[in-house]
GROMACS .gro file of C-alpha atoms in nm:
model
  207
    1UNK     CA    1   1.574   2.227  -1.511
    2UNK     CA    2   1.803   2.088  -1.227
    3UNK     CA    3   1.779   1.748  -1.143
    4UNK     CA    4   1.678   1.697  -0.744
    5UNK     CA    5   1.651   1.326  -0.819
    6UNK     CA    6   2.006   1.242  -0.682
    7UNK     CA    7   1.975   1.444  -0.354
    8UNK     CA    8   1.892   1.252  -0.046
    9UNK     CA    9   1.709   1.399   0.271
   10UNK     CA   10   2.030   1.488   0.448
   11UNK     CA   11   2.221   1.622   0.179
   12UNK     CA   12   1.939   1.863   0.156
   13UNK     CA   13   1.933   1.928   0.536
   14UNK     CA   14   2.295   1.989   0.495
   15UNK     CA   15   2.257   2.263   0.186
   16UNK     CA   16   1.985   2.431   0.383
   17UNK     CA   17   2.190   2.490   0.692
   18UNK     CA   18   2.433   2.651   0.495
   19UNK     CA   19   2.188   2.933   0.389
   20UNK     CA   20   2.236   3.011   0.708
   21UNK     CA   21   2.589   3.069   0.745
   22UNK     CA   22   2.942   2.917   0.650
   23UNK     CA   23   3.029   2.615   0.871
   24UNK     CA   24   3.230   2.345   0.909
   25UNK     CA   25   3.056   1.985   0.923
   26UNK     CA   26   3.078   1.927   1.312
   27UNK     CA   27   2.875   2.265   1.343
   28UNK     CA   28   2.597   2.153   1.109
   29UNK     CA   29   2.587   1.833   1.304
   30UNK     CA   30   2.567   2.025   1.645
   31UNK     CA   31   2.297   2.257   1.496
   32UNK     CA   32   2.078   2.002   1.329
   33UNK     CA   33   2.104   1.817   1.656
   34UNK     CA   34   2.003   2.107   1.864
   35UNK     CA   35   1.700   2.130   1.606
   36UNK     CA   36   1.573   1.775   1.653
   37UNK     CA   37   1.636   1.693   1.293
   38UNK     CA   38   1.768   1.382   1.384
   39UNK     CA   39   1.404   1.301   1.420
   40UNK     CA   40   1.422   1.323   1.057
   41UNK     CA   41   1.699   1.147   0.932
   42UNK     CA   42   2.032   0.964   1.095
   43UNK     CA   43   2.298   1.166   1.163
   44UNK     CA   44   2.614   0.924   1.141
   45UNK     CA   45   2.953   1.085   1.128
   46UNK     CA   46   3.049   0.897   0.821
   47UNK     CA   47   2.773   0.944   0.612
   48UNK     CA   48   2.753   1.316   0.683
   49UNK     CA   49   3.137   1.366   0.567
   50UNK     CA   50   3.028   1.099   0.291
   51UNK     CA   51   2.753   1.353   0.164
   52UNK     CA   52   2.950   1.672   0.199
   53UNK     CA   53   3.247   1.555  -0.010
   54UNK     CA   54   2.986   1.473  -0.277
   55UNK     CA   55   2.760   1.763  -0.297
   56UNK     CA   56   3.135   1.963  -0.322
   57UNK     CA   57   3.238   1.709  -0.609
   58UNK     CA   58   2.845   1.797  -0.786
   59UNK     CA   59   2.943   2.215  -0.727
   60UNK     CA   60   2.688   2.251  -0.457
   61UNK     CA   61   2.906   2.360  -0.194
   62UNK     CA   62   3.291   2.456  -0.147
   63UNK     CA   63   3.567   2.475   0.104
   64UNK     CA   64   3.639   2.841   0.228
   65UNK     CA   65   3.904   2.811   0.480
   66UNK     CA   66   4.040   2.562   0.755
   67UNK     CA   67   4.040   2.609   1.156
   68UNK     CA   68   4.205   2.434   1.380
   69UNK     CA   69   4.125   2.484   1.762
   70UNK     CA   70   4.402   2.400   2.046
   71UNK     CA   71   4.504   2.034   1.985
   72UNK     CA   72   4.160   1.969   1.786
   73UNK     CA   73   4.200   1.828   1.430
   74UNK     CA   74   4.176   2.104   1.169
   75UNK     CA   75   3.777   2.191   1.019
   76UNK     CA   76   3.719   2.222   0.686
   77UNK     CA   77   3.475   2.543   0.669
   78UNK     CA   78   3.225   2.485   0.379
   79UNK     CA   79   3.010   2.774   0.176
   80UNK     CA   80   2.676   2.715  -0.020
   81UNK     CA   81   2.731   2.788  -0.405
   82UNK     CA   82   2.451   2.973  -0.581
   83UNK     CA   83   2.357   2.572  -0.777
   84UNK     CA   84   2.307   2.453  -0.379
   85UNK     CA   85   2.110   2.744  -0.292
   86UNK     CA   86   1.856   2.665  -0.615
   87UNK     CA   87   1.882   2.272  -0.530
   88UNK     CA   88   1.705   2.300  -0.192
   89UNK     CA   89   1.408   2.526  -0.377
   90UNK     CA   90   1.368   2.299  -0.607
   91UNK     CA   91   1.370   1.991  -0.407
   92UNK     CA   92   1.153   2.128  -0.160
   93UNK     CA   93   0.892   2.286  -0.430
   94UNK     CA   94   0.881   1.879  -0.584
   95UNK     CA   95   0.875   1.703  -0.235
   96UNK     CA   96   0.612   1.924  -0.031
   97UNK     CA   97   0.330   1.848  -0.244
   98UNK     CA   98   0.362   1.472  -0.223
   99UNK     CA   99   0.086   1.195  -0.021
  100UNK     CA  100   0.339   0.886  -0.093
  101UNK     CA  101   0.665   0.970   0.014
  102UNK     CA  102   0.647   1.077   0.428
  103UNK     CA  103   0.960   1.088   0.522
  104UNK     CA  104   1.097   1.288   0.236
  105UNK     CA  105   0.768   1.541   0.335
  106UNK     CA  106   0.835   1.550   0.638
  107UNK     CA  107   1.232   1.700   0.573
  108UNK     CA  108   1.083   1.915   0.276
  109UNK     CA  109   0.871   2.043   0.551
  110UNK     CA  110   1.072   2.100   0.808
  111UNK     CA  111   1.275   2.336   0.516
  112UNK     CA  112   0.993   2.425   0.405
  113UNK     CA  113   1.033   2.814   0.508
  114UNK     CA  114   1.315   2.810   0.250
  115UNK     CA  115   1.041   2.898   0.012
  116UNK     CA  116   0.830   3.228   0.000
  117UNK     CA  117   0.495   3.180   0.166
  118UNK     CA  118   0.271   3.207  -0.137
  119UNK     CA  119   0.458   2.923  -0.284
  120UNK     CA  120   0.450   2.716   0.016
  121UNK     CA  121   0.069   2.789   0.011
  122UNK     CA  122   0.035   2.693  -0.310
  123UNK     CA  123   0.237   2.388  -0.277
  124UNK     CA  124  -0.002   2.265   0.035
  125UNK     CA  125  -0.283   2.331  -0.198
  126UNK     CA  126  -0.157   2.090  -0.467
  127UNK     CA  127  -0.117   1.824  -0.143
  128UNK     CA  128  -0.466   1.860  -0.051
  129UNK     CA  129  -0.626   1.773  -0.367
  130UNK     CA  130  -0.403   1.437  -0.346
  131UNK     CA  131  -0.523   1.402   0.033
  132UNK     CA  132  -0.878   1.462  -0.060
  133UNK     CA  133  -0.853   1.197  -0.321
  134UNK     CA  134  -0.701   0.916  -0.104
  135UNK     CA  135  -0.936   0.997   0.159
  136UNK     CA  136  -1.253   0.987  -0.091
  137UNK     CA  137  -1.100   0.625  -0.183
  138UNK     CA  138  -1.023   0.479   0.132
  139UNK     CA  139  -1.386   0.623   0.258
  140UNK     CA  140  -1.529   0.468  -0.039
  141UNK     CA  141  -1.353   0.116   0.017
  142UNK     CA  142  -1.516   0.138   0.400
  143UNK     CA  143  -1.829   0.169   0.244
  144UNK     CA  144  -1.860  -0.102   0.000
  145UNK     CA  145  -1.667  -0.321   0.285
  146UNK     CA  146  -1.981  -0.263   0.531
  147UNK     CA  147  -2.206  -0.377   0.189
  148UNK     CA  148  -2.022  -0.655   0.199
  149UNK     CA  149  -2.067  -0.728   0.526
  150UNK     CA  150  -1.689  -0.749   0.540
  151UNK     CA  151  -1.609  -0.827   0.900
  152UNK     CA  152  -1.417  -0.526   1.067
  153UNK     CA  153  -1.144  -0.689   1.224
  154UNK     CA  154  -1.019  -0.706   0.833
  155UNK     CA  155  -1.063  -0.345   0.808
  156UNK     CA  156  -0.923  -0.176   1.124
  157UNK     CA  157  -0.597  -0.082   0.884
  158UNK     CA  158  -0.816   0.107   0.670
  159UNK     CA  159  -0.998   0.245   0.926
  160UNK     CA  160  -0.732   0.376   1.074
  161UNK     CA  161  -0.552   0.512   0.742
  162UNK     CA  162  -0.878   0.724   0.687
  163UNK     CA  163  -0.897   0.873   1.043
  164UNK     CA  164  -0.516   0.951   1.007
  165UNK     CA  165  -0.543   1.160   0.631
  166UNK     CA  166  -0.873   1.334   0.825
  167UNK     CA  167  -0.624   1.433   1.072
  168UNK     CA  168  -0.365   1.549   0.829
  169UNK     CA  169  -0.594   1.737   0.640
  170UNK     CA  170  -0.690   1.960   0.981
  171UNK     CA  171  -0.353   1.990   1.001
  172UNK     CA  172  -0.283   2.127   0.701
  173UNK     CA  173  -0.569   2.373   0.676
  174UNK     CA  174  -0.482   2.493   1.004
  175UNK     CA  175  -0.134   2.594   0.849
  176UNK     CA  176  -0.230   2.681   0.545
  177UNK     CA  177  -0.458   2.929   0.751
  178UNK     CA  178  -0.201   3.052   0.956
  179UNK     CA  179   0.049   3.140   0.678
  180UNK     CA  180  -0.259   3.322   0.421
  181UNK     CA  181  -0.342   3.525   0.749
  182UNK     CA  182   0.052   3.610   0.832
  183UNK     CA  183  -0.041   3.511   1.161
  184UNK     CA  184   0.269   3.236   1.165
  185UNK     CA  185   0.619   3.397   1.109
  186UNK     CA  186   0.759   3.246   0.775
  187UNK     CA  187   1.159   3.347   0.666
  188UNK     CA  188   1.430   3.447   0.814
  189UNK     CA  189   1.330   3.832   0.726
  190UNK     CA  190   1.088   3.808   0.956
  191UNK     CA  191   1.249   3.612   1.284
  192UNK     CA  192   1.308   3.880   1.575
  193UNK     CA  193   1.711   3.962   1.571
  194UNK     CA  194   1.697   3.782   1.947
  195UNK     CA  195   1.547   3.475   1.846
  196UNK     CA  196   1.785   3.489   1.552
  197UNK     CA  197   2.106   3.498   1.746
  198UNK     CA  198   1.959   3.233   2.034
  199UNK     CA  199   1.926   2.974   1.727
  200UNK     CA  200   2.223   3.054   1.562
  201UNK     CA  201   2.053   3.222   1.245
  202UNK     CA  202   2.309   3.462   1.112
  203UNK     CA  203   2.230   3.571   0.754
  204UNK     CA  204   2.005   3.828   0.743
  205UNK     CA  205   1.840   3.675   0.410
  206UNK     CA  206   1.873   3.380   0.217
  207UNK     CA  207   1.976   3.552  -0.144
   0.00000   0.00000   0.00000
């Protein structure tokens, strides 16, 4: 089984956007930019070159040629290896279904359409049980609270940790609903060729 545990966020972000296409590391910073992922996760120079030179050293990626434009320092262009593609699936299939770890769920998310939609449906499903749980359990906490007579200036955390999984579980079924019914566009198979090209999408599948 291949071990996710050593991959961070970004070096994730960073295998994914090579499904895409071969780039060199100031394009993947320009297109995760362009994307908002640094929403997600800091994207510092340093530790970007930091994590590419490392997933190369684990076999994840390799070097596939070298540009150099007018007086510009030469780019090292960089290919995803077959053990990168299988690294973001996994990490992705053992981060979406988590309720304790946001900001890794929220970039397992966001790369979420890496994975086939019946998995990624499945996946949600396994988060909802969790969500359904802590909600149940912080619901039940309110309650014995107001037998308690526990005043509710103690309890406006949990008040509002309840109202927020409510909210994320709307959320959720809402997508879930949209991806059973096919009404939300999942893959790259299934992006229009002009949207494609306007976000710089240029493999025609991820095999």
């Amino acid at each position: 089984m291949l071990d996710t545990s050593r991959l961070t966020p970004i070096a994730v972000m960073i295998l994914a956007t090579l499904r895409e296409a071969d780039m060199h590391t100031y394009e993947m910073v320009r297109l995760l930019k362009e994307r908002g992922d640094d929403r997600l996760v800091p994207l510092q120079k340093g530790t970007i070159y930091h994590t590419v030179a490392r997933l190369e050293r684990d076999g994840l990626l390799a070097e596939v040629g070298v540009d150099r434009d007018g007086n510009r320092p030469e780019r090292t262009t960089y290919t995803l290896l077959p053990a990168g593609h299988r690294a973001v699936e996994a990490w992705v299939r053992a981060e979406l279904p988590q309720i304790d770890r946001a900001s890794d769920f929220r970039v397992a998310l966001s790369e979420a359409h890496n994975l086939d939609r019946d998995e990624v449906v499945a996946l949600l499903d396994r988060r909802r049980d969790l969500l359904l749980a802590s909600r149940a359990q912080h619901r039940a906490g309110l309650e014995k609270a107001a037998e308690r007579e526990t005043p509710e200036q103690f309890l406006v955390e949990l008040q509002r940790q309840s109202a927020l999984l409510d909210a994320e579980l709307a959320w959720q079924d809402s997508l879930r609903a949209r991806l059973v019914d096919r009404s939300l566009a999942w893959g790259i198979a299934e992006i229009p060729e002009h949207i494609k090209k306007k976000h710089h999408v240029s493999r025609e599948t991820f095999a």
